[in-house]
Amino acid sequence: MSSHDFLQSLPSKPNLEKQKNLAKKLIRQIWAGEEEALARLEALHPLPPTPADCKLNDAQLVLARSYGFASWAKMRERIDALTLSPIDRFKRAVEREDHMAMRELLEQHEEVRQAIDKPMFAFDSMAIHQAANNQIMLNILLNYGADINAMTEWWAGGFSIFDWIEIGMADEI
């Protein structure tokens, strides 16, 4: 069988949790030696491991490639773009320290720029607090108007970026 035999379209309303469950199901089928699962592995994995050596990330790659994506990460990005709001994607990018995605969202979405100083993280902190020790992210946020003097809105008392920043970073701001 060729890879074309296993290609499919991403569902119209994709769900990442469902895709995770499908990948877990696929890895169990591979380990059990089910013919179709083994054929999918051979056809869609660039360097197919033996069934005994197959890991969940191999099944995730096979599943992503069956939808036409080069990787699980690319498929996840597409599903997120279809299902999460720009602000939710911004929050995720900040939490993952993905400065490229964060910059892209700030460039493309006015609503993200408007929410740059909104408390959406732990301790009712803002993006600038999360980026306090990541110079690249900090510079991006400041370039898009984040308030360097913003205080968290935590009920037990607010913190500023200077309460979280590592020694020496303040000199670079």
GROMACS .gro file of C-alpha atoms in nm:
model
  173
    1MET     CA    1   0.000   0.000   0.000
    2SER     CA    2   0.116   0.353  -0.071
    3SER     CA    3   0.086   0.662   0.145
    4HIS     CA    4  -0.199   0.783  -0.079
    5ASP     CA    5  -0.412   0.492   0.042
    6PHE     CA    6  -0.407   0.638   0.394
    7LEU     CA    7  -0.456   1.008   0.323
    8GLN     CA    8  -0.763   1.172   0.469
    9SER     CA    9  -0.902   1.519   0.532
   10LEU     CA   10  -0.886   1.686   0.868
   11PRO     CA   11  -1.237   1.687   1.018
   12SER     CA   12  -1.435   2.007   0.961
   13LYS     CA   13  -1.440   2.062   1.338
   14PRO     CA   14  -1.107   1.916   1.449
   15ASN     CA   15  -1.046   1.835   1.813
   16LEU     CA   16  -0.693   1.790   1.942
   17GLU     CA   17  -0.803   1.561   2.225
   18LYS     CA   18  -0.970   1.331   1.974
   19GLN     CA   19  -0.651   1.327   1.766
   20LYS     CA   20  -0.448   1.239   2.076
   21ASN     CA   21  -0.685   0.950   2.146
   22LEU     CA   22  -0.659   0.831   1.783
   23ALA     CA   23  -0.279   0.833   1.811
   24LYS     CA   24  -0.299   0.626   2.133
   25LYS     CA   25  -0.533   0.383   1.960
   26LEU     CA   26  -0.296   0.358   1.663
   27ILE     CA   27   0.007   0.282   1.881
   28ARG     CA   28  -0.187   0.004   2.056
   29GLN     CA   29  -0.285  -0.138   1.715
   30ILE     CA   30   0.078  -0.126   1.600
   31TRP     CA   31   0.196  -0.303   1.915
   32ALA     CA   32  -0.077  -0.565   1.864
   33GLY     CA   33   0.051  -0.624   1.509
   34GLU     CA   34  -0.273  -0.527   1.335
   35GLU     CA   35  -0.214  -0.539   0.961
   36GLU     CA   36  -0.368  -0.205   0.865
   37ALA     CA   37  -0.186  -0.017   1.143
   38LEU     CA   38   0.146  -0.171   1.038
   39ALA     CA   39   0.077  -0.079   0.676
   40ARG     CA   40   0.001   0.281   0.779
   41LEU     CA   41   0.326   0.293   0.975
   42GLU     CA   42   0.525   0.164   0.676
   43ALA     CA   43   0.354   0.396   0.428
   44LEU     CA   44   0.352   0.721   0.627
   45HIS     CA   45   0.653   0.716   0.861
   46PRO     CA   46   0.974   0.840   0.696
   47LEU     CA   47   1.187   0.595   0.902
   48PRO     CA   48   0.943   0.336   1.034
   49PRO     CA   49   1.058   0.173   1.356
   50THR     CA   50   0.986  -0.190   1.435
   51PRO     CA   51   0.649  -0.234   1.608
   52ALA     CA   52   0.825  -0.318   1.935
   53ASP     CA   53   1.029   0.006   1.915
   54CYS     CA   54   0.737   0.224   1.809
   55LYS     CA   55   0.654   0.507   2.048
   56LEU     CA   56   0.353   0.735   2.081
   57ASN     CA   57   0.531   1.015   1.893
   58ASP     CA   58   0.573   0.775   1.598
   59ALA     CA   59   0.198   0.711   1.594
   60GLN     CA   60   0.134   1.086   1.622
   61LEU     CA   61   0.361   1.147   1.322
   62VAL     CA   62   0.181   0.881   1.118
   63LEU     CA   63  -0.156   1.031   1.208
   64ALA     CA   64  -0.042   1.386   1.122
   65ARG     CA   65   0.104   1.271   0.791
   66SER     CA   66  -0.224   1.094   0.707
   67TYR     CA   67  -0.384   1.441   0.720
   68GLY     CA   68  -0.109   1.586   0.501
   69PHE     CA   69   0.096   1.757   0.772
   70ALA     CA   70   0.473   1.721   0.798
   71SER     CA   71   0.460   1.677   1.176
   72TRP     CA   72   0.233   1.646   1.478
   73ALA     CA   73   0.332   2.002   1.576
   74LYS     CA   74   0.219   2.140   1.239
   75MET     CA   75  -0.115   1.959   1.272
   76ARG     CA   76  -0.158   2.088   1.629
   77GLU     CA   77  -0.086   2.444   1.511
   78ARG     CA   78  -0.351   2.412   1.241
   79ILE     CA   79  -0.609   2.270   1.483
   80ASP     CA   80  -0.531   2.548   1.731
   81ALA     CA   81  -0.572   2.809   1.456
   82LEU     CA   82  -0.913   2.662   1.372
   83THR     CA   83  -1.038   2.615   1.728
   84LEU     CA   84  -0.870   2.866   1.961
   85SER     CA   85  -0.919   3.241   1.969
   86PRO     CA   86  -0.618   3.461   1.891
   87ILE     CA   87  -0.596   3.555   2.260
   88ASP     CA   88  -0.594   3.189   2.366
   89ARG     CA   89  -0.321   3.122   2.109
   90PHE     CA   90  -0.126   3.423   2.239
   91LYS     CA   91  -0.153   3.293   2.594
   92ARG     CA   92  -0.030   2.951   2.484
   93ALA     CA   93   0.261   3.105   2.289
   94VAL     CA   94   0.368   3.307   2.593
   95GLU     CA   95   0.346   3.003   2.820
   96ARG     CA   96   0.553   2.796   2.577
   97GLU     CA   97   0.800   3.081   2.526
   98ASP     CA   98   0.727   3.067   2.154
   99HIS     CA   99   0.837   3.418   2.066
  100MET     CA  100   0.779   3.370   1.692
  101ALA     CA  101   0.413   3.274   1.740
  102MET     CA  102   0.370   3.549   1.999
  103ARG     CA  103   0.508   3.813   1.760
  104GLU     CA  104   0.293   3.684   1.473
  105LEU     CA  105  -0.023   3.703   1.683
  106LEU     CA  106   0.061   4.054   1.800
  107GLU     CA  107   0.126   4.163   1.441
  108GLN     CA  108  -0.192   4.013   1.299
  109HIS     CA  109  -0.458   4.068   1.568
  110GLU     CA  110  -0.565   4.400   1.715
  111GLU     CA  111  -0.751   4.214   1.991
  112VAL     CA  112  -0.423   4.056   2.104
  113ARG     CA  113  -0.249   4.393   2.110
  114GLN     CA  114  -0.540   4.531   2.316
  115ALA     CA  115  -0.508   4.241   2.564
  116ILE     CA  116  -0.131   4.265   2.607
  117ASP     CA  117  -0.165   4.403   2.963
  118LYS     CA  118  -0.463   4.190   3.068
  119PRO     CA  119  -0.414   3.948   3.359
  120MET     CA  120  -0.442   3.603   3.199
  121PHE     CA  121  -0.166   3.405   3.368
  122ALA     CA  122  -0.092   3.264   3.712
  123PHE     CA  123  -0.127   3.508   4.002
  124ASP     CA  124  -0.333   3.732   3.773
  125SER     CA  125  -0.015   3.832   3.595
  126MET     CA  126   0.032   3.975   3.249
  127ALA     CA  127   0.239   3.853   2.956
  128ILE     CA  128   0.528   4.080   3.054
  129HIS     CA  129   0.557   3.903   3.390
  130GLN     CA  130   0.570   3.566   3.217
  131ALA     CA  131   0.842   3.693   2.985
  132ALA     CA  132   1.046   3.861   3.259
  133ASN     CA  133   1.345   3.632   3.211
  134ASN     CA  134   1.325   3.588   2.834
  135GLN     CA  135   1.493   3.887   2.672
  136ILE     CA  136   1.355   3.818   2.323
  137MET     CA  137   0.995   3.791   2.443
  138LEU     CA  138   1.035   4.086   2.673
  139ASN     CA  139   1.160   4.305   2.387
  140ILE     CA  140   0.873   4.196   2.161
  141LEU     CA  141   0.615   4.275   2.428
  142LEU     CA  142   0.770   4.614   2.500
  143ASN     CA  143   0.779   4.694   2.126
  144TYR     CA  144   0.405   4.623   2.112
  145GLY     CA  145   0.330   4.851   2.405
  146ALA     CA  146   0.333   4.626   2.711
  147ASP     CA  147   0.353   4.827   3.033
  148ILE     CA  148   0.687   4.754   3.200
  149ASN     CA  149   0.549   4.897   3.525
  150ALA     CA  150   0.236   4.680   3.525
  151MET     CA  151   0.153   4.515   3.855
  152THR     CA  152  -0.015   4.177   3.878
  153GLU     CA  153  -0.371   4.184   4.006
  154TRP     CA  154  -0.321   3.898   4.250
  155TRP     CA  155  -0.549   3.921   4.552
  156ALA     CA  156  -0.259   3.879   4.799
  157GLY     CA  157  -0.069   4.174   4.657
  158GLY     CA  158   0.068   4.271   4.321
  159PHE     CA  159   0.411   4.204   4.182
  160SER     CA  160   0.598   4.396   3.920
  161ILE     CA  161   0.828   4.255   3.656
  162PHE     CA  162   1.119   4.364   3.874
  163ASP     CA  163   1.007   4.123   4.147
  164TRP     CA  164   1.043   3.830   3.903
  165ILE     CA  165   1.334   3.929   3.687
  166GLU     CA  166   1.672   3.760   3.727
  167ILE     CA  167   1.967   3.966   3.845
  168GLY     CA  168   2.140   4.126   3.548
  169MET     CA  169   1.835   4.123   3.320
  170ALA     CA  170   1.722   4.463   3.447
  171ASP     CA  171   2.038   4.616   3.301
  172GLU     CA  172   1.939   4.493   2.955
  173ILE     CA  173   1.590   4.646   2.955
   0.00000   0.00000   0.00000
